[in-house]
Amino acid sequence: MLQSWRRLYSTALKATPSKIHLHKPIPSDNFPKGFRLTGLHCGVKKSPSALDLAVIVSDAPSDRTSAAACFTENAFRAAPVLVSEEILAGNKRARALVVNSGCANAVTGQKGLDHAWAMSSAVDALLDPPAEKQTMVMSTGVIGQHLPIDKILSGIKTGATDLGDNFEAWERAAKAFMTTDTFPKLRARTFDLDGKKVRIAGMDKGAGMIHPRMGPPKSSLHATLLGFVATDALISPPALQSALTHAVQRSFNSISVDGDMSTNDTIIVIANGASGMTEPIEDGTPAFSKFQDELTDFCAEIAKLIVRDGEGARKFVTVSVEGASTYEDASKVASTISTSMLVKTALYGEDANWGRILASAGSVSDSLSKPLDPSRVSVSFIPAATLSDTTPLKLLTRGEPETVDEERAKVILSEEDLEIKVELGIGNESAVYWTCDLSHEYVSINGDYRS
Amino acid sequence: MLQSWRRLYSTALKATPSKIHLHKPIPSDNFPKGFRLTGLHCGVKKSPSALDLAVIVSDAPSDRTSAAACFTENAFRAAPVLVSEEILAGNKRARALVVNSGCANAVTGQKGLDHAWAMSSAVDALLDPPAEKQTMVMSTGVIGQHLPIDKILSGIKTGATDLGDNFEAWERAAKAFMTTDTFPKLRARTFDLDGKKVRIAGMDKGAGMIHPRMGPPKSSLHATLLGFVATDALISPPALQSALTHAVQRSFNSISVDGDMSTNDTIIVIANGASGMTEPIEDGTPAFSKFQDELTDFCAEIAKLIVRDGEGARKFVTVSVEGASTYEDASKVASTISTSMLVKTALYGEDANWGRILASAGSVSDSLSKPLDPSRVSVSFIPAATLSDTTPLKLLTRGEPETVDEERAKVILSEEDLEIKVELGIGNESAVYWTCDLSHEYVSINGDYRS
């Protein structure tokens, strides 16, 4: 006992740092044209300095605006998920979004639905001209509590007088998304499409209850992860949904912090055509491929920020599974390794315990389209690019353990970044997952979340 | 940051106690007749006081002895699993067992197989008369390291001179099973069958990498959990396997410590007929039903000891799922709740955060034979029998949150034992899982296992 307590304290003393250095200013010109937004404190969260309400509006004409979304597949979808889904089903051209943090409005019955509709309608009424069912809704925070709806409605009115399109406005909105996040997650990029400069910008939040599986509305695919992406590309609603579904699978649906799927996970993208493009992008065109690639890469960029800011996370780990029969098999193995408590504690302890990686991979073998063959499996660590020696460290080669240079393993594992590469040797398909370690701080945060 | 560090320390200061009080003496007369066994230190573990080798032998004639087993379904089955499976396939009447702790002999290639066979043969040679392929093998410990086979073989020779049938001999064997366990897990019981007094006794080990799914040899069902059960009942090999498969599903396959499935999980039962029964028990008879019920109850008794001694565990939690369409659906929901990191940290923090229970249940809805209907689901806490008020505490009733008496919830959650009851409201089938909390100590133990 004494021995293990000594271990606890020695390990616990390595403090988890805030990741605020990952938040950087972005030139205001890099944000998509035609979006105005804000973030403010309306009173859902206790601390007056904590922003808890965001309002986002596209001013472009309705007929040039497309919206698409992916929602959690949890059976207990929260009221804002149900409401956003209904709005999107009736109107693929929704052009506004209202978001609160601090309370998830999940498992709140009819009253919760009424609250989500009230939020949506309040923003609709402030659009120019006033509209109906044009505003989607997101909420994140504690489950099973009702929203302080009066504070939120009053906050929406205040917010409407303070909408902006510069970096500070985007930053305020991103801050209003945050719960246990240690920094606002905001990124933007620019690329050319059909001779026009097109912009994508977006924000997301999430640090725990992160193992999304999200699908398009009323479909069957996993994330409390909230994400909003804006673009001034001109794209048709079906093409936008198609690109988003592809992008979400290879980004948000390929990350895990704790393996727990939320009732509220939602990614919403609004494209408003304000770039000046004249022809809307349609599925199957070269422009579509380019847009889908940019959107996928952008979603992966902001999804990875969530893992890096995972509750208590000290490590950012890429799990690459190659040589599988199908993408789904590769993704399943990568997901299982990424959620193993033993793998995640070994990463925290900087212990090259590859047996745990293997045991974890082997546990899903019987649910794969082609079972694993132990004699074909290889495992290696790919060192972080920050190290001078980035030669892969082989741990297992075709079922046979390598003699591991433990000193080198220690150096590799002491870095924040690491890639675990698993080669199955039975096919040509691959998948990537991003995960973090499981630390004392994770337990502290989640053993005492509500108080 | 400061705030969360304060939380960490205040929570961490509640020390995880050893569970040694759960180890109690058993009258030697309660152990099945005809078994002789021992446990000793042969040198796999570093500490000279740590037992690491057990030898168990049934002296009854071969033709009255039946053996049955359930093995891990992991693709990376360890050498001892492969060897025991082969022995059992050729000879359902195996009558001895050799077990080492400290090294799992898993992912050790051909050399590992040779080692496992050498252990088996060494005990075979010491049987009276000497036999072939009569000794099954189990190993537990670190993956990917070779056994110190000379030390083990020499230990087997020493052990053979020290076999006993009293409580102390059974206790030594049980101690040799242990890895991170804080007490030897040994139980015995007696009941009447066909007018004869029949005894069942057994031992198991395991505290981490516990989420078994074990099936009969070469079959398809999950556990490093090792268990050995001895009985002096007279029962045919197929009837014994049938009873064990049923028992394992409702005991070892219904527990979780960390959700990680091992490469070595093995349960072996040997029945030697030494009770004096004249007719062997066959499947489908009333005697079989009685024996199967006793075996299932016994396996559940020793399986629960593993959860109570789970790495870093302070809580013993029963997750009961009722009102499902099928047993498999109920079991899947119970398993998912039992492995949720957010549920387990909330239990550790003694936080009545039922939203996490619900989110977890909802995450598997789309893989059930009949999806969940949120408006039919109810959740309650059943207080430990140690409390004066054992009225269930309702948290959610048919989809609507209850106003929870947080003070009472606190009292209920402060006990070591708790039952989480989830009523799905869509069928008549139920399943039970046993799990523990996720503590700082779990992270300490597993962040630094090999050093």
GROMACS .gro file of N, CA, C and O in nm, chain A residues 374-408:
model
  140
  374PRO      N    1  -0.256  -1.365  -3.556
  374PRO     CA    2  -0.150  -1.315  -3.468
  374PRO      C    3  -0.012  -1.317  -3.535
  374PRO      O    4   0.069  -1.229  -3.511
  375SER      N    5   0.013  -1.414  -3.623
  375SER     CA    6   0.146  -1.426  -3.683
  375SER      C    7   0.170  -1.322  -3.792
  375SER      O    8   0.277  -1.318  -3.852
  376ARG      N    9   0.072  -1.238  -3.822
  376ARG     CA   10   0.091  -1.135  -3.925
  376ARG      C   11   0.091  -0.995  -3.868
  376ARG      O   12   0.112  -0.898  -3.942
  377VAL      N   13   0.067  -0.982  -3.739
  377VAL     CA   14   0.050  -0.849  -3.681
  377VAL      C   15   0.184  -0.789  -3.636
  377VAL      O   16   0.266  -0.856  -3.574
  378SER      N   17   0.207  -0.664  -3.674
  378SER     CA   18   0.326  -0.590  -3.631
  378SER      C   19   0.283  -0.462  -3.562
  378SER      O   20   0.182  -0.403  -3.598
  379VAL      N   21   0.362  -0.420  -3.462
  379VAL     CA   22   0.331  -0.299  -3.386
  379VAL      C   23   0.459  -0.216  -3.372
  379VAL      O   24   0.566  -0.271  -3.344
  380SER      N   25   0.448  -0.087  -3.397
  380SER     CA   26   0.565  -0.001  -3.374
  380SER      C   27   0.520   0.136  -3.324
  380SER      O   28   0.404   0.173  -3.337
  381PHE      N   29   0.615   0.207  -3.263
  381PHE     CA   30   0.593   0.346  -3.224
  381PHE      C   31   0.661   0.435  -3.326
  381PHE      O   32   0.778   0.414  -3.360
  382ILE      N   33   0.590   0.537  -3.375
  382ILE     CA   34   0.652   0.636  -3.462
  382ILE      C   35   0.677   0.758  -3.374
  382ILE      O   36   0.582   0.818  -3.322
  383PRO      N   37   0.805   0.794  -3.357
  383PRO     CA   38   0.837   0.904  -3.265
  383PRO      C   39   0.782   1.038  -3.315
  383PRO      O   40   0.760   1.055  -3.435
  384ALA      N   41   0.762   1.129  -3.224
  384ALA     CA   42   0.717   1.264  -3.259
  384ALA      C   43   0.820   1.332  -3.347
  384ALA      O   44   0.941   1.307  -3.334
  385ALA      N   45   0.773   1.418  -3.436
  385ALA     CA   46   0.861   1.490  -3.528
  385ALA      C   47   0.957   1.582  -3.453
  385ALA      O   48   1.061   1.624  -3.507
  386THR      N   49   0.926   1.610  -3.327
  386THR     CA   50   1.012   1.697  -3.245
  386THR      C   51   1.142   1.629  -3.203
  386THR      O   52   1.235   1.695  -3.158
  387LEU      N   53   1.150   1.496  -3.221
  387LEU     CA   54   1.272   1.424  -3.180
  387LEU      C   55   1.373   1.421  -3.293
  387LEU      O   56   1.337   1.421  -3.411
  388SER      N   57   1.503   1.412  -3.259
  388SER     CA   58   1.606   1.410  -3.362
  388SER      C   59   1.606   1.275  -3.435
  388SER      O   60   1.628   1.269  -3.555
  389ASP      N   61   1.577   1.166  -3.364
  389ASP     CA   62   1.571   1.034  -3.427
  389ASP      C   63   1.425   0.991  -3.440
  389ASP      O   64   1.360   0.955  -3.343
  390THR      N   65   1.375   0.996  -3.564
  390THR     CA   66   1.233   0.961  -3.585
  390THR      C   67   1.217   0.823  -3.648
  390THR      O   68   1.111   0.791  -3.702
  391THR      N   69   1.323   0.740  -3.644
  391THR     CA   70   1.311   0.602  -3.692
  391THR      C   71   1.203   0.530  -3.611
  391THR      O   72   1.202   0.539  -3.488
  392PRO      N   73   1.114   0.457  -3.678
  392PRO     CA   74   1.014   0.382  -3.602
  392PRO      C   75   1.079   0.285  -3.503
  392PRO      O   76   1.182   0.225  -3.533
  393LEU      N   77   1.018   0.271  -3.387
  393LEU     CA   78   1.066   0.174  -3.288
  393LEU      C   79   0.979   0.050  -3.298
  393LEU      O   80   0.861   0.053  -3.262
  394LYS      N   81   1.038  -0.059  -3.349
  394LYS     CA   82   0.960  -0.182  -3.366
  394LYS      C   83   0.939  -0.252  -3.231
  394LYS      O   84   1.034  -0.269  -3.155
  395LEU      N   85   0.816  -0.293  -3.207
  395LEU     CA   86   0.783  -0.361  -3.081
  395LEU      C   87   0.750  -0.507  -3.107
  395LEU      O   88   0.787  -0.596  -3.030
  396LEU      N   89   0.680  -0.530  -3.217
  396LEU     CA   90   0.637  -0.665  -3.251
  396LEU      C   91   0.642  -0.674  -3.402
  396LEU      O   92   0.593  -0.585  -3.472
  397THR      N   93   0.705  -0.779  -3.455
  397THR     CA   94   0.711  -0.795  -3.599
  397THR      C   95   0.652  -0.930  -3.635
  397THR      O   96   0.702  -1.034  -3.595
  398ARG      N   97   0.547  -0.926  -3.711
  398ARG     CA   98   0.473  -1.047  -3.751
  398ARG      C   99   0.462  -1.147  -3.636
  398ARG      O  100   0.506  -1.261  -3.645
  399GLY      N  101   0.405  -1.100  -3.525
  399GLY     CA  102   0.374  -1.189  -3.413
  399GLY      C  103   0.489  -1.217  -3.319
  399GLY      O  104   0.470  -1.278  -3.214
  400GLU      N  105   0.611  -1.177  -3.358
  400GLU     CA  106   0.726  -1.205  -3.272
  400GLU      C  107   0.774  -1.078  -3.203
  400GLU      O  108   0.800  -0.977  -3.268
  401PRO      N  109   0.787  -1.082  -3.070
  401PRO     CA  110   0.830  -0.963  -2.996
  401PRO      C  111   0.972  -0.922  -3.033
  401PRO      O  112   1.059  -1.007  -3.051
  402GLU      N  113   0.995  -0.793  -3.049
  402GLU     CA  114   1.129  -0.740  -3.070
  402GLU      C  115   1.195  -0.717  -2.933
  402GLU      O  116   1.126  -0.698  -2.833
  403THR      N  117   1.327  -0.719  -2.931
  403THR     CA  118   1.397  -0.678  -2.809
  403THR      C  119   1.395  -0.525  -2.807
  403THR      O  120   1.457  -0.461  -2.891
  404VAL      N  121   1.316  -0.470  -2.717
  404VAL     CA  122   1.293  -0.327  -2.719
  404VAL      C  123   1.401  -0.250  -2.643
  404VAL      O  124   1.438  -0.288  -2.531
  405ASP      N  125   1.454  -0.147  -2.708
  405ASP     CA  126   1.549  -0.058  -2.643
  405ASP      C  127   1.468   0.031  -2.548
  405ASP      O  128   1.409   0.131  -2.588
  406GLU      N  129   1.461  -0.006  -2.422
  406GLU     CA  130   1.372   0.061  -2.327
  406GLU      C  131   1.411   0.208  -2.306
  406GLU      O  132   1.326   0.292  -2.282
  407GLU      N  133   1.543   0.235  -2.317
  407GLU     CA  134   1.586   0.374  -2.300
  407GLU      C  135   1.530   0.462  -2.411
  407GLU      O  136   1.479   0.570  -2.388
  408ARG      N  137   1.537   0.407  -2.536
  408ARG     CA  138   1.484   0.484  -2.648
  408ARG      C  139   1.331   0.496  -2.637
  408ARG      O  140   1.273   0.601  -2.667
   0.00000   0.00000   0.00000
